[in-house]
Amino acid sequence: MARLATKQDADALDVVQEAMTKLVTHYADATEADWKPLFFRILENCLNDWHRQNARRKRWFLLDRFRTQDGDDEDVSDPVDRAEDESASPLTDLARQRQQQEMMAVLESLPLQQQQCFLLRCWEGMSVQETADAMGISPGSVKTHLHRAKQKLNLIAEEHDVQSEAG
């Protein structure tokens, strides 16, 4: 979740470490059942702080001009090693890779609360109530944010199904 929000491994690790430190420092007496929602709530706050700090830095120091591409988006692995199905064609593999890239781009472009709702509910497997507690919003808001995120992601999936059938 942090890696997706920050788009950089080092920043993500810093944010997660900060969240874990705050959890241990401020909630050492909490019950084990409370740790997960507390951690994700703290993580969300740390990510919001990170985004604010980044925006402030960009505004004042023009960091975007000096930013370099780190090349993490390149897939340098051997296609033979990645092949799960021997019958899959290179075109099928390429279409799958493109769809995954588009889905990640859409997920990264979602508003922060939609992105976090999707990640907590779909990737972390949290319930609506756990997600609401972690994000500090109502369960109804969780459902709304999740629905909107899924709509955008489904559009990409549907476009790919139409393209693969036409191709």
C-alpha positions as a Python dict, from the first residue, in 0.01 Angstrom:
ca = {
    (1, 'M'): (0, 0, 0),
    (2, 'A'): (279, 241, 90),
    (3, 'R'): (483, 145, -216),
    (4, 'L'): (190, 217, -442),
    (5, 'A'): (117, 550, -274),
    (6, 'T'): (478, 673, -273),
    (7, 'K'): (591, 502, -596),
    (8, 'Q'): (936, 448, -443),
    (9, 'D'): (1057, 159, -229),
    (10, 'A'): (1276, 369, 0),
    (11, 'D'): (999, 619, 75),
    (12, 'A'): (750, 338, 129),
    (13, 'L'): (979, 168, 379),
    (14, 'D'): (1028, 497, 563),
    (15, 'V'): (653, 554, 587),
    (16, 'V'): (584, 198, 707),
    (17, 'Q'): (864, 223, 963),
    (18, 'E'): (721, 550, 1090),
    (19, 'A'): (374, 393, 1117),
    (20, 'M'): (509, 90, 1304),
    (21, 'T'): (705, 312, 1542),
    (22, 'K'): (395, 519, 1617),
    (23, 'L'): (188, 204, 1672),
    (24, 'V'): (436, 61, 1920),
    (25, 'T'): (499, 393, 2093),
    (26, 'H'): (140, 506, 2135),
    (27, 'Y'): (-59, 182, 2140),
    (28, 'A'): (157, -72, 2320),
    (29, 'D'): (-130, -139, 2560),
    (30, 'A'): (-388, -203, 2285),
    (31, 'T'): (-531, -549, 2238),
    (32, 'E'): (-406, -769, 1958),
    (33, 'A'): (-742, -742, 1780),
    (34, 'D'): (-700, -363, 1763),
    (35, 'W'): (-350, -369, 1610),
    (36, 'K'): (-451, -420, 1246),
    (37, 'P'): (-706, -137, 1216),
    (38, 'L'): (-485, 89, 1428),
    (39, 'F'): (-182, 21, 1209),
    (40, 'F'): (-367, 93, 887),
    (41, 'R'): (-515, 412, 1032),
    (42, 'I'): (-170, 527, 1137),
    (43, 'L'): (-29, 424, 797),
    (44, 'E'): (-297, 627, 620),
    (45, 'N'): (-210, 931, 832),
    (46, 'C'): (161, 884, 764),
    (47, 'L'): (92, 858, 390),
    (48, 'N'): (-117, 1175, 401),
    (49, 'D'): (168, 1350, 584),
    (50, 'W'): (417, 1218, 328),
    (51, 'H'): (204, 1351, 39),
    (52, 'R'): (172, 1692, 206),
    (53, 'Q'): (546, 1710, 270),
    (54, 'N'): (621, 1608, -89),
    (55, 'A'): (383, 1870, -228),
    (56, 'R'): (544, 2135, -10),
    (57, 'R'): (894, 2031, -118),
    (58, 'K'): (798, 2031, -485),
    (59, 'R'): (645, 2372, -456),
    (60, 'W'): (939, 2532, -280),
    (61, 'F'): (1240, 2347, -413),
    (62, 'L'): (1122, 2238, -761),
    (63, 'L'): (1233, 1881, -704),
    (64, 'D'): (1051, 1756, -1009),
    (65, 'R'): (1308, 1918, -1237),
    (66, 'F'): (1588, 1720, -1076),
    (67, 'R'): (1407, 1393, -1035),
    (68, 'T'): (1557, 1103, -1230),
    (69, 'Q'): (1386, 793, -1356),
    (70, 'D'): (1481, 496, -1144),
    (71, 'G'): (1380, 238, -1404),
    (72, 'D'): (1186, 24, -1157),
    (73, 'D'): (900, -7, -1405),
    (74, 'E'): (1107, -210, -1650),
    (75, 'D'): (1044, -581, -1653),
    (76, 'V'): (1386, -733, -1710),
    (77, 'S'): (1298, -1088, -1615),
    (78, 'D'): (1317, -1368, -1865),
    (79, 'P'): (976, -1431, -2033),
    (80, 'V'): (1044, -1806, -2015),
    (81, 'D'): (1080, -1785, -1638),
    (82, 'R'): (754, -1586, -1609),
    (83, 'A'): (551, -1822, -1825),
    (84, 'E'): (295, -2003, -1614),
    (85, 'D'): (128, -2180, -1902),
    (86, 'E'): (331, -2337, -2182),
    (87, 'S'): (41, -2289, -2424),
    (88, 'A'): (28, -1912, -2367),
    (89, 'S'): (138, -1720, -2671),
    (90, 'P'): (367, -1417, -2662),
    (91, 'L'): (72, -1205, -2773),
    (92, 'T'): (-137, -1327, -2480),
    (93, 'D'): (152, -1255, -2244),
    (94, 'L'): (196, -907, -2390),
    (95, 'A'): (-178, -833, -2363),
    (96, 'R'): (-175, -947, -1998),
    (97, 'Q'): (127, -727, -1922),
    (98, 'R'): (-37, -425, -2085),
    (99, 'Q'): (-357, -481, -1890),
    (100, 'Q'): (-163, -508, -1563),
    (101, 'Q'): (27, -188, -1642),
    (102, 'E'): (-296, -3, -1723),
    (103, 'M'): (-465, -135, -1407),
    (104, 'M'): (-171, -21, -1193),
    (105, 'A'): (-173, 319, -1365),
    (106, 'V'): (-545, 356, -1294),
    (107, 'L'): (-497, 240, -934),
    (108, 'E'): (-214, 491, -887),
    (109, 'S'): (-427, 770, -1035),
    (110, 'L'): (-724, 708, -803),
    (111, 'P'): (-790, 962, -530),
    (112, 'L'): (-607, 858, -215),
    (113, 'Q'): (-915, 740, -22),
    (114, 'Q'): (-1042, 530, -315),
    (115, 'Q'): (-696, 380, -357),
    (116, 'Q'): (-665, 299, 12),
    (117, 'C'): (-1017, 153, 35),
    (118, 'F'): (-943, -74, -259),
    (119, 'L'): (-609, -184, -116),
    (120, 'L'): (-741, -247, 235),
    (121, 'R'): (-1053, -431, 122),
    (122, 'C'): (-927, -621, -184),
    (123, 'W'): (-556, -671, -121),
    (124, 'E'): (-544, -682, 257),
    (125, 'G'): (-880, -861, 291),
    (126, 'M'): (-1011, -634, 563),
    (127, 'S'): (-1384, -613, 632),
    (128, 'V'): (-1584, -297, 565),
    (129, 'Q'): (-1584, -215, 937),
    (130, 'E'): (-1210, -280, 976),
    (131, 'T'): (-1141, -59, 675),
    (132, 'A'): (-1367, 214, 813),
    (133, 'D'): (-1189, 197, 1149),
    (134, 'A'): (-846, 202, 987),
    (135, 'M'): (-932, 501, 768),
    (136, 'G'): (-1141, 687, 1021),
    (137, 'I'): (-1446, 706, 793),
    (138, 'S'): (-1793, 553, 798),
    (139, 'P'): (-1864, 207, 655),
    (140, 'G'): (-2090, 373, 397),
    (141, 'S'): (-1798, 589, 280),
    (142, 'V'): (-1583, 277, 249),
    (143, 'K'): (-1846, 118, 26),
    (144, 'T'): (-1875, 433, -187),
    (145, 'H'): (-1499, 473, -231),
    (146, 'L'): (-1457, 103, -309),
    (147, 'H'): (-1741, 108, -561),
    (148, 'R'): (-1592, 408, -745),
    (149, 'A'): (-1246, 251, -751),
    (150, 'K'): (-1383, -78, -885),
    (151, 'Q'): (-1582, 105, -1154),
    (152, 'K'): (-1265, 267, -1289),
    (153, 'L'): (-1070, -57, -1276),
    (154, 'N'): (-1354, -251, -1440),
    (155, 'L'): (-1356, -8, -1732),
    (156, 'I'): (-995, -97, -1808),
    (157, 'A'): (-1068, -469, -1774),
    (158, 'E'): (-1370, -444, -2006),
    (159, 'E'): (-1170, -249, -2265),
    (160, 'H'): (-908, -522, -2265),
    (161, 'D'): (-1163, -800, -2301),
    (162, 'V'): (-1311, -623, -2606),
    (163, 'Q'): (-965, -564, -2754),
    (164, 'S'): (-850, -923, -2701),
    (165, 'E'): (-1170, -1059, -2860),
    (166, 'A'): (-1130, -825, -3158),
    (167, 'G'): (-758, -917, -3196),
}
